[in-house]
Coordinates of C-alpha atoms in Angstrom, one line a residue:
Chain A
D1 CA 10.1 -52.5 107.2
Q2 CA 12.7 -49.7 108.1
Q3 CA 14.9 -49.2 105.1
V4 CA 16.8 -46.4 106.8
K5 CA 18.0 -46.9 110.2
Q6 CA 19.6 -44.6 112.9
N7 CA 20.5 -47.0 115.6
S8 CA 21.6 -44.4 118.2
P9 CA 18.4 -42.6 119.6
S10 CA 20.6 -40.1 121.4
L11 CA 24.0 -38.6 121.6
S12 CA 25.7 -36.3 124.0
V13 CA 28.8 -34.3 123.1
Q14 CA 30.8 -31.6 124.7
E15 CA 30.8 -28.1 123.1
G16 CA 33.7 -27.8 120.7
R17 CA 34.2 -31.5 120.1
I18 CA 33.1 -33.4 117.1
S19 CA 29.6 -35.0 116.9
I20 CA 29.2 -38.0 114.6
L21 CA 25.8 -39.1 113.7
N22 CA 25.3 -42.5 111.8
C23 CA 22.8 -43.8 109.5
D24 CA 22.5 -47.2 107.7
Y25 CA 20.3 -48.2 104.9
T26 CA 19.3 -51.4 103.3
N27 CA 18.1 -50.6 99.8
S28 CA 21.1 -50.5 97.3
M29 CA 19.0 -48.5 94.9
F30 CA 19.2 -45.5 97.1
D31 CA 21.3 -42.9 95.5
Y32 CA 20.5 -39.6 97.1
F33 CA 20.8 -38.9 100.8
L34 CA 19.9 -35.9 103.0
W35 CA 20.2 -34.9 106.6
Y36 CA 17.6 -32.8 108.3
K37 CA 17.6 -31.1 111.7
K38 CA 14.5 -30.7 113.8
Y39 CA 13.8 -28.6 116.8
P40 CA 10.7 -29.2 119.0
A41 CA 7.5 -27.8 117.6
E42 CA 9.0 -27.0 114.2
G43 CA 9.2 -29.0 111.0
P44 CA 12.6 -30.5 109.9
T45 CA 15.1 -28.1 108.1
F46 CA 17.4 -29.3 105.5
L47 CA 21.1 -29.5 106.4
I48 CA 23.2 -31.1 103.8
S49 CA 22.8 -33.7 101.0
I50 CA 24.9 -36.1 99.0
S51 CA 24.5 -38.1 95.9
S52 CA 25.9 -41.5 95.3
I53 CA 28.5 -40.3 92.9
K54 CA 30.3 -38.7 95.7
D55 CA 31.7 -40.0 99.0
K56 CA 31.9 -36.7 100.8
N57 CA 30.1 -33.4 100.9
E58 CA 31.1 -30.4 103.0
D59 CA 29.2 -27.4 104.1
G60 CA 30.8 -25.3 106.7
R61 CA 30.9 -27.2 110.0
F62 CA 28.9 -30.1 108.6
T63 CA 30.3 -33.0 106.5
V64 CA 28.5 -36.0 105.2
F65 CA 30.3 -39.1 104.3
L66 CA 28.9 -41.9 102.3
N67 CA 30.2 -45.5 102.2
K68 CA 28.1 -47.2 99.4
S69 CA 29.7 -50.6 99.9
A70 CA 28.7 -50.6 103.6
K71 CA 25.4 -48.8 102.9
H72 CA 26.4 -46.3 105.6
L73 CA 26.4 -42.6 105.9
S74 CA 27.6 -40.3 108.6
L75 CA 27.2 -36.6 109.5
H76 CA 30.1 -35.0 111.2
I77 CA 29.7 -31.7 113.0
V78 CA 32.9 -29.9 113.9
P79 CA 33.0 -28.0 116.2
S80 CA 29.8 -28.8 118.0
Q81 CA 27.9 -25.9 119.3
P82 CA 25.0 -25.8 121.9
G83 CA 22.6 -24.6 119.2
D84 CA 23.3 -27.8 117.3
S85 CA 21.2 -29.6 120.0
A86 CA 18.3 -31.0 118.1
V87 CA 17.0 -34.2 116.5
Y88 CA 18.8 -35.3 113.3
F89 CA 17.1 -37.3 110.6
C90 CA 18.8 -39.0 107.7
A91 CA 16.7 -39.6 104.6
A92 CA 17.3 -41.5 101.3
S93 CA 15.7 -41.8 98.0
E94 CA 16.0 -43.6 94.6
K95 CA 16.6 -41.8 91.4
N96 CA 13.4 -41.4 89.3
T97 CA 11.0 -41.8 92.3
G98 CA 10.2 -38.1 92.6
N99 CA 10.4 -37.0 96.2
Q100 CA 9.7 -40.3 98.0
F101 CA 12.1 -40.1 100.7
Y102 CA 12.7 -42.8 103.4
F103 CA 13.6 -41.4 106.9
G104 CA 15.4 -42.8 109.8
T105 CA 13.9 -42.6 113.3
G106 CA 16.2 -39.8 114.3
T107 CA 19.1 -39.2 116.7
S108 CA 18.6 -36.6 119.5
L109 CA 21.9 -34.6 119.8
T110 CA 22.7 -32.7 123.0
V111 CA 25.8 -30.4 123.0
I112 CA 26.8 -29.7 126.5
P113 CA 28.3 -26.2 127.1
Chain B
K1 CA 9.4 -15.6 100.9
A2 CA 6.7 -17.3 103.1
G3 CA 7.4 -20.7 104.2
V4 CA 5.2 -23.8 104.2
T5 CA 2.1 -23.3 106.2
Q6 CA -0.1 -26.0 107.7
T7 CA -3.6 -25.7 109.1
P8 CA -4.7 -26.4 111.6
R9 CA -1.7 -26.8 113.9
Y10 CA -3.6 -28.9 116.4
L11 CA -6.6 -31.1 116.1
I12 CA -8.5 -33.4 118.5
K13 CA -10.9 -36.0 116.9
T14 CA -12.6 -39.1 118.1
R15 CA -12.5 -42.6 116.6
G16 CA -14.5 -43.0 113.5
Q17 CA -14.5 -39.4 112.5
Q18 CA -12.7 -38.0 109.5
V19 CA -10.2 -35.1 109.3
T20 CA -8.9 -32.8 106.5
L21 CA -5.5 -31.2 106.9
S22 CA -4.2 -28.4 104.7
C23 CA -0.8 -27.4 103.4
S24 CA 0.2 -24.3 101.4
P25 CA 3.7 -24.8 99.8
I26 CA 6.2 -22.2 99.2
S27 CA 5.3 -20.0 96.2
G28 CA 6.5 -21.6 93.0
H29 CA 6.9 -25.1 94.5
R30 CA 5.0 -27.7 92.6
S31 CA 5.8 -30.8 94.6
V32 CA 4.0 -31.4 97.9
S33 CA 4.7 -34.5 100.1
W34 CA 3.0 -35.6 103.3
Y35 CA 4.6 -37.5 106.2
Q36 CA 3.4 -39.1 109.3
Q37 CA 5.7 -38.8 112.4
T38 CA 5.1 -41.0 115.4
P39 CA 7.4 -41.8 118.3
G40 CA 9.8 -44.5 117.4
Q41 CA 8.8 -44.6 113.8
G42 CA 10.4 -41.5 112.3
L43 CA 8.8 -39.9 109.4
Q44 CA 6.8 -42.2 107.3
F45 CA 6.1 -41.1 103.7
L46 CA 2.4 -40.9 102.9
F47 CA 2.2 -39.5 99.4
E48 CA 3.5 -36.9 97.0
Y49 CA 1.7 -34.7 94.7
F50 CA 3.2 -32.9 91.7
S51 CA 1.1 -30.6 89.4
E52 CA -2.1 -32.0 90.9
T53 CA -1.2 -35.6 90.2
Q54 CA -0.2 -38.2 92.9
R55 CA 3.3 -39.1 91.8
N56 CA 4.2 -41.4 94.7
K57 CA 2.3 -43.2 97.5
G58 CA 3.6 -44.8 100.7
N59 CA 2.4 -47.9 102.4
F60 CA -0.7 -46.6 104.2
P61 CA -4.3 -47.8 104.0
G62 CA -6.8 -46.3 101.7
R63 CA -8.3 -44.3 104.5
F64 CA -5.4 -41.8 103.9
S65 CA -6.0 -39.8 100.8
G66 CA -5.0 -36.5 99.4
R67 CA -5.2 -34.0 96.6
Q68 CA -3.5 -31.0 95.2
F69 CA -5.1 -28.0 93.7
S70 CA -4.0 -25.9 90.6
N71 CA -2.4 -23.4 93.0
S72 CA -0.3 -26.3 94.4
R73 CA -2.0 -26.2 97.8
S74 CA -2.7 -29.7 99.1
E75 CA -5.1 -31.3 101.4
M76 CA -4.8 -34.6 103.2
N77 CA -7.9 -36.6 104.4
V78 CA -8.1 -39.4 106.9
S79 CA -11.4 -41.2 107.2
T80 CA -12.6 -43.5 109.9
L81 CA -10.0 -42.3 112.4
E82 CA -8.3 -44.9 114.6
L83 CA -6.3 -44.3 117.8
G84 CA -3.1 -45.2 115.9
D85 CA -3.6 -42.2 113.6
S86 CA -2.6 -39.9 116.4
A87 CA 0.6 -38.4 115.0
L88 CA 2.3 -35.3 113.7
Y89 CA 1.5 -34.8 110.1
L90 CA 4.1 -33.0 108.2
C91 CA 3.9 -31.4 104.7
A92 CA 6.9 -30.6 102.7
S93 CA 7.3 -28.7 99.4
S94 CA 10.1 -28.6 96.8
L95 CA 10.7 -27.2 93.4
A96 CA 11.2 -30.5 91.8
A97 CA 12.2 -34.2 92.3
L98 CA 15.2 -34.9 94.5
N99 CA 15.4 -31.3 95.5
E100 CA 15.7 -30.0 99.0
Q101 CA 12.3 -30.3 100.7
F102 CA 11.0 -27.4 103.0
F103 CA 8.8 -28.6 105.8
G104 CA 5.9 -27.0 107.5
P105 CA 5.5 -27.0 111.2
G106 CA 3.1 -29.9 111.1
T107 CA -0.4 -30.6 112.3
R108 CA -0.6 -32.5 115.6
L109 CA -3.6 -34.8 115.4
T110 CA -4.9 -36.5 118.5
V111 CA -7.5 -39.3 118.2
L112 CA -9.5 -40.1 121.3

């Protein structure tokens, strides 16, 4: 069963506007979350992470928000750029489980120039 | 610093055969994880090795196995291949637990 879900397979946004990618999870024991970006024919690359002791983490144009009560996290990209067009995966893990990460199915973001 | 390398990049096999995929992590990384990516399923965790020991295992049949060598290089083996094993197999390395994982480009396995 899918413990991490990304319900929007695709998203299109105009250049310069905000992109919001969403992710829901079912396991309340998850306490560490990451976002990855993937271009075709390449492996995923790490974008940003957040632990459950925080509700927000920022890194340049990327901000991740975590709502533990709703078991929901989101990635905001502001402003969106054409080079941001890629597939974005969220992933989650429980403390003390090493690197066993559960990934969502991905959201394909297209930023229109 | 060299990234994670995976060989081969592409592989075509027939049902019933077995296959071995290889992953060389970033120098100094002791954790190697393997994932299977199929359309609509995202990345599914196969297993993680740390210091030559399997530390975690996902929900895959016993046909999927792996090992890690003393230099942290890892291999993944799939025996008695099935059509459904066609996928992109990704390897990721990290320094330690709950650290950023660095992914290789993957091995595209096609089972005919």
